[in-house]
């Protein structure tokens, strides 16, 4: 999402970091480049002015200009200002305890991704131990009710729907009534939208809001609408008083104006971001982590959290032992493809690593190569995956035919895999040696 912006910041910081001393002129030139980058990213003009003035004031202070490492000081100032722009701290949901039913009302324009977001939010709350009920109160968009019912069944969450219903207020009230009666601790209401803000939409939203008295009123905004999302949020807030925003399509190639403008202009925190199509592709919006991604510093904390979701501690220990003892097999290698997909793919993983943002852009050929490797391993027997040394010429021919690849590709995979095993064992030995040395030195 912030690729172009990140490139500008990374280039700037590289220039500033190479200077033993930075002058007021250096700072002004750098801030001017940041200003142009923010405007190009469709950030609200008022927000850009505030950001530039605050950064200049801090960065031209006596403390920075006399600092031992002024370049690093400048990076920290810009980082802190971006964090402030995004909302300082993460804003979670304000829900009641498990013995009381909490209500979350989702609203927004048509096409913003409300229905998909409702199911993602339900999946997330279910994972956290809550018992959500989805309410299909979007009676305007054709098939919206059916879509929510389908999404609910995919994540094993109940959906309250009323076939042929015409009154969204009645559906919302009945859904809440069912939620309380059947002891659901969270009721998530999906409401209808329009192509633009109009009187009918606002009247309907206000009626639903007054009927259910939600604990959280969240606007789902399409990140691709840029700073126009700010105007939409202001309109909804004037009608029902929003408690926060969820930005959908955060994984798109949009320039990022909405994320960088919303909090400053509306005062409403971004609570979650939609980062993909899957049910678990909804992440908490943590300003410090997003700021680090924007500035090309990576997001190691989010990467670790994603890793913890896909592999438990014991599995990690077992995998490390296999790598160290040369027992890492093609079966284990195949397993890593699946884990990588769950973490969002290699590109997303690389973007979260410090200094690696934008460095790994998978073209079509690279994606094909990974798909071919997976197909080759899947065409092997369990015994062959456990012991690749037994795969002779005849077996390689059979595997190539079964995977729709060539013998050359099978040979290359086995050769590359063998090299990788050797490197992993070497790396593990070096780590063990380093640990022994540290122990002897009493560190």
CSV table of N, CA, C and O in Angstrom, one decimal, residues 14-15 58 63 124 141 148 228 265 278 319 395-396 423:
chain,number,residue,atom,x,y,z
A,14,UNK,N,18.7,7.3,3.9
A,14,UNK,CA,20.0,6.8,3.4
A,14,UNK,C,20.9,8.0,3.2
A,14,UNK,O,22.1,8.0,3.6
A,15,UNK,N,20.3,9.1,2.6
A,15,UNK,CA,21.1,10.3,2.4
A,15,UNK,C,21.5,11.0,3.7
A,15,UNK,O,22.6,11.4,4.0
A,58,UNK,N,10.8,20.3,15.3
A,58,UNK,CA,11.6,19.4,16.1
A,58,UNK,C,13.0,19.1,15.5
A,58,UNK,O,14.0,19.0,16.2
A,63,UNK,N,19.2,20.5,19.8
A,63,UNK,CA,19.5,19.1,20.3
A,63,UNK,C,19.9,18.2,19.1
A,63,UNK,O,20.8,17.5,19.1
A,124,UNK,N,-12.5,-13.3,13.8
A,124,UNK,CA,-11.4,-12.9,14.7
A,124,UNK,C,-11.9,-13.0,16.2
A,124,UNK,O,-11.2,-13.4,17.1
A,141,UNK,N,-28.8,-4.3,-1.2
A,141,UNK,CA,-27.9,-4.9,-2.2
A,141,UNK,C,-28.4,-6.3,-2.5
A,141,UNK,O,-28.5,-7.1,-1.6
A,148,UNK,N,-23.7,-13.2,3.2
A,148,UNK,CA,-23.4,-13.2,4.7
A,148,UNK,C,-23.6,-14.6,5.2
A,148,UNK,O,-22.8,-15.1,6.0
A,228,UNK,N,-11.0,10.8,0.2
A,228,UNK,CA,-12.4,10.9,0.1
A,228,UNK,C,-13.1,10.1,1.3
A,228,UNK,O,-14.2,10.5,1.7
A,265,UNK,N,-8.1,14.3,10.9
A,265,UNK,CA,-9.2,15.1,10.5
A,265,UNK,C,-10.5,14.8,11.3
A,265,UNK,O,-11.2,15.6,11.7
A,278,UNK,N,-9.1,-13.7,2.7
A,278,UNK,CA,-9.4,-14.8,3.6
A,278,UNK,C,-10.1,-14.3,4.9
A,278,UNK,O,-9.9,-13.2,5.2
A,319,UNK,N,11.6,-28.5,14.4
A,319,UNK,CA,12.1,-28.1,13.1
A,319,UNK,C,13.6,-27.7,13.1
A,319,UNK,O,14.4,-28.0,12.3
A,395,UNK,N,12.5,-43.1,-11.2
A,395,UNK,CA,11.5,-42.4,-10.3
A,395,UNK,C,11.4,-41.0,-10.7
A,395,UNK,O,10.3,-40.4,-10.7
A,396,UNK,N,12.5,-40.4,-11.1
A,396,UNK,CA,12.5,-38.9,-11.5
A,396,UNK,C,11.7,-38.7,-12.7
A,396,UNK,O,10.9,-37.7,-12.9
A,423,UNK,N,23.6,-26.1,3.9
A,423,UNK,CA,23.8,-24.8,4.4
A,423,UNK,C,23.1,-24.6,5.8
A,423,UNK,O,23.6,-24.0,6.7
